[in-house]
Structures are given as C-alpha cells and as structure tokens.
Coordinates of C-alpha atoms in Angstrom, one line a residue:
M29 CA -4.5 23.8 7.5
I30 CA -7.8 24.0 5.9
I31 CA -9.2 27.7 5.5
Q32 CA -12.6 27.6 7.5
G33 CA -15.8 29.6 6.6
T34 CA -14.6 30.6 2.8
D35 CA -16.7 30.0 -0.1
S36 CA -15.1 27.0 -1.7
Y37 CA -16.9 28.0 -5.0
T38 CA -15.0 31.1 -5.1
A39 CA -12.0 30.8 -2.8
P40 CA -9.3 28.6 -2.1
S41 CA -9.6 26.0 0.7
F42 CA -5.9 25.9 1.6
S43 CA -3.2 28.5 2.4
L44 CA -0.9 29.9 -0.4
R45 CA 2.1 27.9 1.3
Q46 CA -0.1 24.6 1.3
R47 CA -0.9 25.2 -2.4
L48 CA 2.6 26.0 -3.4
A49 CA 4.0 23.0 -1.7
R50 CA 1.4 20.8 -3.5
Q51 CA 2.4 22.5 -6.9
L52 CA 6.1 21.4 -6.2
W53 CA 5.0 18.0 -5.5
D54 CA 2.9 17.8 -8.7
I55 CA 5.6 19.0 -10.8
T56 CA 8.0 16.5 -9.1
W57 CA 5.5 13.6 -9.5
M58 CA 5.5 14.4 -13.1
L59 CA 8.8 14.8 -14.1
L60 CA 10.6 12.4 -11.8
F61 CA 8.2 10.0 -10.2
R62 CA 5.7 8.9 -12.7
P63 CA 8.3 8.4 -15.5
T64 CA 10.5 6.0 -13.7
P65 CA 10.5 2.4 -14.7
R66 CA 8.8 -0.2 -12.4
P67 CA 11.9 -1.6 -10.5
L68 CA 13.1 2.1 -9.2
H69 CA 11.0 1.6 -5.8
A70 CA 13.8 3.2 -4.0
W71 CA 14.1 6.2 -6.0
R72 CA 10.1 6.6 -5.6
R73 CA 10.6 6.2 -1.8
S74 CA 13.3 8.9 -1.8
L75 CA 11.1 11.4 -3.5
L76 CA 8.3 10.6 -1.0
R77 CA 10.8 11.2 1.8
V78 CA 12.0 14.3 0.7
F79 CA 8.3 15.7 0.7
G80 CA 8.0 14.6 4.1
A81 CA 6.5 11.0 3.9
R82 CA 7.7 8.6 6.7
I83 CA 8.5 5.5 4.6
G84 CA 9.7 2.2 6.0
E85 CA 12.0 -0.4 4.5
H86 CA 10.9 -2.5 1.5
V87 CA 7.9 -0.5 0.4
H88 CA 7.0 -0.9 -3.2
V89 CA 5.1 2.3 -4.7
H90 CA 4.3 1.9 -8.2
P91 CA 5.0 4.8 -10.6
S92 CA 1.2 5.6 -11.4
V93 CA 0.3 5.8 -7.8
K94 CA -0.9 9.5 -6.9
V95 CA -0.2 10.9 -3.6
W96 CA -2.0 14.2 -3.0
A97 CA 0.2 15.5 0.0
P98 CA 3.1 13.1 0.7
W99 CA 3.7 15.0 4.2
H100 CA 0.4 13.5 5.2
L101 CA 1.7 9.8 4.6
T102 CA 3.1 7.3 6.7
I103 CA 3.8 3.8 5.2
D104 CA 5.4 1.4 7.5
S105 CA 7.8 -1.6 6.1
F106 CA 6.7 -4.3 3.5
V107 CA 4.0 -2.9 2.0
G108 CA 3.2 -2.7 -1.7
I109 CA 0.9 0.1 -3.6
G110 CA -0.3 -1.0 -6.8
E111 CA -0.6 0.7 -10.3
G112 CA -3.2 3.7 -10.2
A113 CA -3.8 3.5 -6.6
V114 CA -4.8 7.1 -5.2
L115 CA -3.7 8.1 -1.8
Y116 CA -5.7 11.5 -1.4
S117 CA -3.9 12.5 1.7
M118 CA -5.7 15.8 2.6
A119 CA -5.5 14.4 6.3
H120 CA -3.1 11.7 7.5
I121 CA -3.1 8.3 5.8
H122 CA -1.3 5.6 7.9
I123 CA -0.6 2.2 6.0
E124 CA 0.9 -0.4 8.6
S125 CA 3.5 -3.2 7.8
Y126 CA 2.7 -6.2 5.3
A127 CA -0.5 -4.3 4.0
V128 CA -1.2 -4.3 0.2
V129 CA -3.3 -1.7 -1.6
S130 CA -4.0 -3.2 -4.9
Q131 CA -4.2 -1.5 -8.3
G132 CA -7.0 1.4 -8.6
S133 CA -7.7 1.4 -5.1
Y134 CA -8.6 4.9 -3.7
L135 CA -7.9 6.1 0.0
C136 CA -9.8 9.4 0.4
A137 CA -9.0 11.5 3.5
G138 CA -11.1 14.5 2.3
T139 CA -14.7 15.4 1.3
H140 CA -17.2 18.3 1.8
D141 CA -19.9 19.0 4.1
F142 CA -22.9 19.1 1.7
N143 CA -25.2 20.5 4.4
S144 CA -23.0 23.6 4.8
P145 CA -23.8 26.6 2.6
N146 CA -20.4 26.9 1.6
M147 CA -19.5 23.1 1.1
Q148 CA -16.9 23.5 3.8
L149 CA -14.1 21.1 3.2
T150 CA -13.5 18.3 5.9
T151 CA -10.9 15.7 6.4
A152 CA -10.4 12.8 8.6
P153 CA -7.0 10.5 8.8
I154 CA -7.3 6.7 7.5
K155 CA -5.5 3.9 8.8
L156 CA -4.9 0.6 7.2
K157 CA -3.5 -1.8 10.0
R158 CA -1.1 -4.7 9.7
H159 CA -1.9 -7.4 7.0
V160 CA -4.6 -5.5 5.5
W161 CA -5.3 -6.1 1.8
L162 CA -7.4 -3.6 -0.2
C163 CA -8.3 -5.6 -3.5
A164 CA -8.5 -3.9 -6.8
Q165 CA -10.3 -0.6 -7.3
S166 CA -11.3 -0.5 -3.2
F167 CA -12.6 2.8 -1.9
V168 CA -12.0 3.9 1.7
C169 CA -13.8 7.0 3.0
P170 CA -12.3 9.6 5.5
G171 CA -12.3 8.5 8.9
V172 CA -11.9 4.9 8.5
V173 CA -9.6 2.4 10.4
I174 CA -9.5 -1.1 8.7
A175 CA -8.6 -3.7 11.4
E176 CA -5.6 -5.9 11.3
G177 CA -5.8 -8.7 8.5
S178 CA -8.6 -7.5 6.8
V179 CA -9.4 -8.2 3.3
V180 CA -11.6 -5.7 1.3
A181 CA -12.9 -7.3 -1.7
A182 CA -12.4 -5.8 -5.2
R183 CA -14.7 -2.7 -5.6
G184 CA -15.6 -2.8 -2.1
V185 CA -16.5 0.6 -0.4
V186 CA -15.5 1.1 3.3
S187 CA -17.5 3.9 4.7
K188 CA -17.1 2.9 8.5
S189 CA -14.3 1.5 10.3
L190 CA -14.1 -2.2 10.3
Q191 CA -13.7 -3.2 14.0
E192 CA -13.2 -6.8 13.6
G193 CA -9.9 -8.2 12.2
W194 CA -9.2 -11.1 10.0
G195 CA -12.4 -10.7 7.9
I196 CA -13.2 -10.5 4.4
W197 CA -15.3 -7.6 3.4
A198 CA -17.2 -7.1 0.2
G199 CA -19.9 -4.9 -1.3
V200 CA -21.2 -1.3 -1.2
P201 CA -21.2 -0.5 1.8
A202 CA -18.5 -3.3 2.5
R203 CA -20.0 -6.3 4.9
R204 CA -18.2 -9.2 6.6
V205 CA -18.8 -12.1 4.4
G206 CA -15.9 -14.5 5.5
E207 CA -13.1 -15.2 7.6
R208 CA -9.1 -14.9 6.7
D209 CA -6.7 -17.3 8.1
Q210 CA -4.2 -15.7 10.7
Q211 CA -1.7 -18.1 9.7
V212 CA -0.5 -15.6 6.9
A213 CA 0.6 -13.2 9.3
R214 CA 4.1 -12.2 9.6
P215 CA 5.8 -11.0 12.6

C-alpha cells in the first residue's frame, strides 16, 4: 500500500487509488459524519461500515472523531470513542470490546523513518485489548498492543506495548503506577 523508495518531499507515499478513496472518505466525513447530532451513533457506524470498517454492536463514535482510513479499522462491540479522538489508521487499528478511547486521544499507526534519506513512511498496527481505557489526550504509537484491562492516564504516551494487563499506566513514556480491579470486567 505504501509506495517504497519515493521522495516523500516531492512525491506521494500512496497510490492514486488510495488517495482517491481517502478523498472520498474525507468528503463523506465532512458532509455526512461530522455534522450529525451526538445521538446518531448508528448512522456514523453505518458510514464507517460503507467505507470498509468492521464495527460491532453498541459502538459509540462521536461526530468529531477523525478516522484516517476506515478500511483499516476494526472496533468490536460495546466501545466508546470520545470527542476529538483521532484514529490515524495508516495501518490496521483494532479496538476490542468494552474499550474506551476518551476525548482527544490519538492512535497513530504511521510515522516516518527519520534515518532514511527520503523520510520513508512506515506503518505498524495498533491493538487495544478488552476493557482498555485510554484517558483524555492519550497518545499511542505505531506497533503498540495494550494489554487487557489497562488504563492509560490522561496525556500518557504509550511508545511500547504494555504486556501486563490490569494496570494503570501514566507518564511520558507510560510506566505502570498502579493496579486496576479486574472485577470491572464484563463477559
């Protein structure tokens, strides 16, 4: 999907087909997704599905959520994505059931190789496992998997996968600072 070896300063990193699909999605987001009233979650789920997202039941995606490429998105059931969150889905992003992505959080599945002469675009998938809560303005880097039941505190930056579940993680980079009660887990 990413064009390799091009000069990212002067040439596109994606095929014409990919760029046209993104343009169509951007127009749809601007005209049909973003201006909708908050309670119209079913409508926004439908629009995301039309563009290839795999979305479960009872998913609440707020109108100001920005999705880069819905076709790289899987959201299981009973998930909430808060106002102003960004799902920069240059690679696949999978959010499992009962997860919450709070307002202003940023899931970034793409970056550039700063050691390459052409600043080559690179991507890596992101996965949030069941019962994860990203608090307000959390940032998740490419290639990260966040273990089940983890809470990332407000403005935490997760640059490496969190292997141990049911912990509370805070800071830059995020470090384990506490435990979360597993009794909150739903089936």
